[in-house]
Tab-separated table of C-alpha atoms in Angstrom:
chain	number	residue	atom	x	y	z
R	1	GLY	CA	-1.291	-16.779	-9.062
R	2	GLN	CA	-3.143	-13.936	-7.559
R	3	SER	CA	-5.193	-11.285	-8.940
R	4	LEU	CA	-7.551	-8.531	-7.725
R	5	GLU	CA	-9.573	-6.275	-9.892
R	6	GLN	CA	-11.222	-2.788	-9.166
R	7	PRO	CA	-12.549	-0.256	-11.535
R	8	SER	CA	-9.847	2.261	-12.640
R	9	GLU	CA	-11.929	5.463	-12.265
R	10	VAL	CA	-15.359	6.124	-10.608
R	11	THR	CA	-17.004	9.763	-10.656
R	12	ALA	CA	-19.794	10.630	-7.871
R	13	VAL	CA	-21.605	13.715	-6.745
R	14	GLU	CA	-20.959	15.399	-3.799
R	15	GLY	CA	-23.463	13.926	-0.967
R	16	ALA	CA	-23.949	10.780	-3.129
R	17	ILE	CA	-23.218	7.300	-2.235
R	18	VAL	CA	-20.631	5.334	-4.315
R	19	GLN	CA	-19.611	1.526	-4.339
R	20	ILE	CA	-16.062	0.472	-5.413
R	21	ASN	CA	-15.959	-2.997	-6.256
R	22	CYS	CA	-13.307	-5.450	-5.985
R	23	THR	CA	-13.060	-9.145	-7.006
R	24	TYR	CA	-10.049	-11.519	-6.238
R	25	GLN	CA	-8.708	-14.481	-6.887
R	26	THR	CA	-6.163	-16.037	-4.382
R	27	SER	CA	-5.414	-19.269	-2.479
R	28	GLY	CA	-5.442	-19.349	1.125
R	29	PHE	CA	-7.483	-15.990	1.487
R	30	TYR	CA	-7.830	-14.652	4.849
R	31	GLY	CA	-9.433	-11.230	4.554
R	32	LEU	CA	-9.489	-7.860	2.468
R	33	SER	CA	-8.462	-4.684	3.299
R	34	TRP	CA	-9.189	-1.225	1.944
R	35	TYR	CA	-6.439	1.805	1.885
R	36	GLN	CA	-7.121	5.278	0.750
R	37	GLN	CA	-4.558	7.576	-0.805
R	38	HIS	CA	-4.674	11.070	-1.736
R	39	ASP	CA	-2.743	12.649	-4.519
R	40	GLY	CA	0.835	12.962	-3.472
R	41	GLY	CA	0.615	11.142	-0.209
R	42	ALA	CA	0.789	7.875	1.550
R	43	PRO	CA	-1.749	4.951	1.471
R	44	THR	CA	-3.752	4.878	4.884
R	45	PHE	CA	-5.698	1.965	6.161
R	46	LEU	CA	-9.662	2.235	6.262
R	47	SER	CA	-10.885	-0.983	6.729
R	48	TYR	CA	-10.475	-4.946	7.052
R	49	ASN	CA	-13.210	-7.877	6.685
R	50	ALA	CA	-12.197	-11.490	7.465
R	51	LEU	CA	-15.904	-12.555	7.577
R	52	ASP	CA	-18.604	-12.083	5.541
R	53	GLY	CA	-20.964	-9.136	5.911
R	54	LEU	CA	-20.519	-5.525	6.168
R	55	GLU	CA	-18.282	-3.424	8.638
R	56	GLU	CA	-19.228	0.191	9.344
R	57	THR	CA	-16.967	2.938	10.114
R	58	GLY	CA	-18.584	6.155	9.908
R	59	ARG	CA	-19.298	7.279	6.690
R	60	PHE	CA	-17.352	4.278	5.239
R	61	SER	CA	-18.411	0.563	5.189
R	62	SER	CA	-16.867	-2.633	3.728
R	63	PHE	CA	-18.419	-5.601	2.722
R	64	LEU	CA	-17.029	-9.059	2.003
R	65	SER	CA	-18.889	-12.117	0.291
R	66	ARG	CA	-16.253	-14.775	0.574
R	67	SER	CA	-18.191	-17.346	-1.413
R	68	ASP	CA	-18.247	-14.937	-4.361
R	69	SER	CA	-14.915	-13.659	-3.865
R	70	TYR	CA	-15.843	-10.149	-3.778
R	71	GLY	CA	-15.894	-7.249	-1.704
R	72	TYR	CA	-16.947	-3.397	-2.000
R	73	LEU	CA	-16.245	-0.130	-0.230
R	74	LEU	CA	-19.119	2.081	0.316
R	75	LEU	CA	-18.819	5.760	0.814
R	76	GLN	CA	-21.661	7.759	2.048
R	77	GLU	CA	-22.597	11.571	2.291
R	78	LEU	CA	-19.482	11.973	-0.194
R	79	GLN	CA	-17.203	15.131	0.187
R	80	MET	CA	-14.850	16.687	-1.889
R	81	LYS	CA	-11.999	15.293	0.369
R	82	ASP	CA	-12.918	11.988	-0.469
R	83	SER	CA	-11.436	12.541	-3.788
R	84	ALA	CA	-8.439	9.955	-3.779
R	85	SER	CA	-7.464	6.522	-4.865
R	86	TYR	CA	-8.793	3.390	-3.079
R	87	PHE	CA	-7.105	0.143	-3.067
R	88	CYS	CA	-8.318	-3.298	-2.138
R	89	ALA	CA	-5.854	-5.715	-0.782
R	90	VAL	CA	-5.770	-9.371	0.000
R	91	ALA	CA	-4.438	-11.018	3.116
R	92	ASN	CA	-3.584	-14.692	2.807
R	93	SER	CA	-3.049	-17.331	5.274
R	94	GLY	CA	0.314	-18.065	3.965
R	95	ASN	CA	3.590	-16.206	5.206
R	96	THR	CA	3.307	-13.424	2.405
R	97	PRO	CA	2.629	-9.950	2.352
R	98	LEU	CA	-0.463	-8.300	1.435
R	99	VAL	CA	-1.592	-8.225	-2.287
R	100	PHE	CA	-2.844	-4.638	-3.692
R	101	GLY	CA	-5.157	-4.241	-6.546
R	102	LYS	CA	-4.349	-1.341	-8.784
R	103	GLY	CA	-6.407	1.343	-7.355
R	104	THR	CA	-9.684	3.216	-7.987
R	105	ARG	CA	-9.464	6.688	-8.592
R	106	LEU	CA	-12.747	8.539	-7.396
R	107	SER	CA	-13.387	11.980	-8.158
R	108	VAL	CA	-16.191	13.846	-6.469
R	109	ILE	CA	-17.857	16.765	-8.319
R	110	ALA	CA	-19.960	19.376	-7.312
E	1	SER	CA	3.137	6.455	19.582
E	2	GLN	CA	4.725	4.959	16.323
E	3	THR	CA	6.011	7.115	13.455
E	4	ILE	CA	7.922	6.216	10.477
E	5	HIS	CA	10.354	8.498	8.742
E	6	GLN	CA	11.690	8.571	4.824
E	7	TRP	CA	14.252	10.459	3.284
E	8	PRO	CA	14.884	12.370	1.253
E	9	ALA	CA	11.238	13.309	0.335
E	10	THR	CA	12.377	14.229	-3.461
E	11	LEU	CA	15.384	13.101	-5.340
E	12	VAL	CA	16.423	13.853	-8.823
E	13	GLN	CA	19.368	11.574	-10.100
E	14	PRO	CA	20.870	10.913	-13.342
E	15	VAL	CA	20.973	7.570	-15.349
E	16	GLY	CA	23.725	5.393	-13.893
E	17	SER	CA	23.983	7.145	-10.539
E	18	PRO	CA	23.787	5.281	-7.331
E	19	LEU	CA	20.978	5.302	-4.780
E	20	SER	CA	20.033	5.285	-1.258
E	21	LEU	CA	16.653	5.661	0.564
E	22	GLU	CA	16.360	5.237	3.729
E	23	CYS	CA	13.303	4.261	6.199
E	24	THR	CA	13.170	4.296	9.806
E	25	VAL	CA	10.357	3.347	12.275
E	26	GLU	CA	10.001	4.497	15.820
E	27	GLY	CA	8.017	3.575	18.667
E	28	THR	CA	7.678	-0.014	17.969
E	29	SER	CA	9.956	-3.197	18.128
E	30	ASN	CA	10.517	-6.102	15.615
E	31	PRO	CA	8.520	-4.562	12.933
E	32	ASN	CA	8.027	-5.960	9.522
E	33	LEU	CA	9.066	-3.535	7.073
E	34	TYR	CA	8.118	-3.102	3.121
E	35	TRP	CA	9.417	-1.268	0.091
E	36	TYR	CA	7.072	-0.507	-2.439
E	37	ARG	CA	7.164	1.605	-5.630
E	38	GLN	CA	4.357	3.712	-7.521
E	39	ALA	CA	4.511	4.704	-10.847
E	40	ALA	CA	2.557	8.033	-11.864
E	41	GLY	CA	-1.059	7.111	-11.292
E	42	ARG	CA	-0.382	3.161	-11.060
E	43	GLY	CA	-0.841	0.709	-8.191
E	44	LEU	CA	1.479	-0.320	-5.626
E	45	GLN	CA	4.422	-2.772	-6.330
E	46	LEU	CA	6.045	-4.533	-3.805
E	47	LEU	CA	9.951	-4.569	-3.929
E	48	PHE	CA	11.044	-6.057	-0.669
E	49	TYR	CA	9.934	-7.287	2.619
E	50	SER	CA	11.935	-8.188	5.813
E	51	VAL	CA	10.771	-9.626	9.185
E	52	GLY	CA	14.009	-9.155	10.978
E	53	ILE	CA	17.530	-7.768	10.783
E	54	GLY	CA	19.283	-9.035	7.809
E	55	GLN	CA	16.262	-10.813	6.236
E	56	ILE	CA	15.101	-9.495	3.082
E	57	SER	CA	12.497	-11.188	0.673
E	58	SER	CA	12.816	-9.733	-2.999
E	59	GLU	CA	9.464	-10.055	-4.906
E	60	VAL	CA	10.729	-8.447	-8.130
E	61	PRO	CA	14.071	-8.909	-9.827
E	62	GLN	CA	15.640	-5.657	-10.728
E	63	ASN	CA	18.746	-3.707	-10.390
E	64	LEU	CA	17.446	-2.657	-6.817
E	65	SER	CA	18.642	-4.097	-3.419
E	66	ALA	CA	17.213	-3.754	0.099
E	67	SER	CA	19.334	-3.945	3.464
E	68	ARG	CA	17.974	-3.942	7.321
E	69	PRO	CA	21.095	-3.345	9.214
E	70	GLN	CA	19.206	-2.311	12.277
E	71	ASP	CA	15.661	-3.553	13.789
E	72	ARG	CA	14.043	-0.299	12.885
E	73	GLN	CA	16.021	0.577	9.780
E	74	PHE	CA	15.333	-0.306	5.975
E	75	ILE	CA	17.474	0.880	3.219
E	76	LEU	CA	16.784	0.683	-0.445
E	77	SER	CA	19.625	0.749	-2.863
E	78	SER	CA	20.732	0.563	-6.290
E	79	LYS	CA	24.326	0.793	-8.085
E	80	LYS	CA	23.256	2.421	-11.216
E	81	LEU	CA	19.766	3.632	-11.569
E	82	LEU	CA	17.601	3.251	-14.899
E	83	LEU	CA	15.062	5.720	-16.246
E	84	SER	CA	12.518	3.038	-15.519
E	85	ASP	CA	13.543	3.367	-11.705
E	86	SER	CA	11.579	6.774	-11.740
E	87	GLY	CA	8.592	6.533	-9.188
E	88	PHE	CA	7.016	7.103	-5.762
E	89	TYR	CA	8.848	4.843	-3.200
E	90	LEU	CA	7.048	4.041	-0.024
E	91	CYS	CA	8.236	2.215	3.116
E	92	ALA	CA	5.616	0.710	5.088
E	93	TRP	CA	5.580	-1.076	8.527
E	94	SER	CA	3.390	-3.772	10.288
E	95	VAL	CA	3.425	-6.087	13.443
E	96	GLY	CA	2.624	-9.551	13.923
E	97	ALA	CA	2.376	-11.643	10.899
E	98	ILE	CA	4.043	-10.853	7.635
E	99	SER	CA	0.597	-10.790	6.143
E	100	SER	CA	-0.812	-8.533	8.552
E	101	TYR	CA	-3.853	-6.723	7.037
E	102	GLU	CA	-2.763	-3.287	8.350
E	103	GLN	CA	0.312	-1.721	7.015
E	104	TYR	CA	1.574	1.888	8.074
E	105	PHE	CA	3.056	3.783	5.291
E	106	GLY	CA	5.886	6.537	5.333
E	107	PRO	CA	5.375	9.792	3.599
E	108	GLY	CA	7.489	8.493	0.655
E	109	THR	CA	10.279	9.245	-1.679
E	110	ARG	CA	9.663	10.854	-5.191
E	111	LEU	CA	12.668	9.760	-7.335
E	112	THR	CA	13.003	11.025	-10.919
E	113	VAL	CA	15.740	9.716	-13.011
E	114	THR	CA	16.900	11.819	-15.747
């Protein structure tokens, strides 16, 4: 079967850096995606890692270690608007859709 | 540009009543289409996905069904709603393989079954 683990909640201070971890167990792993969802809104795509290493997109970066079955989303210079739920999702090489984690609720406090 | 529409935005239905939620995509052809359900404060549960007209794959056995009568139209239905069907229903689309890492979500329908 497939499983993804990520913390259910994280709290961080405005202006700080926060890391949201994701570990996965799956067969035919192809890559790891990250999505952001604000309360009442739709999930939106943030980033994707197919290779080991760090991908940077502005204040957000995503990291993948295929050998450790582990990835993380790094948010820098936190802003209040970053308060949202963040989902990691595994893409497999088989003909199956993305598998989403249960999400991490990030609260940014002043 | 591509857009995805879902309606209605909110719905309150009594237990035992039927359901029909509609999703349409504009600006792309041959999209993969997905239906998800999200309980309050919870993760995304994939319900159905489709790679083409009339082709539906079900992920979770339940009292819901899906249909794709046209290339860019995806419908979620139920003959008799249960209390447990309450939730936030999201439609999404992607291009390429069904395992595409990037999906585009619609605004969702919030369903309350009373």
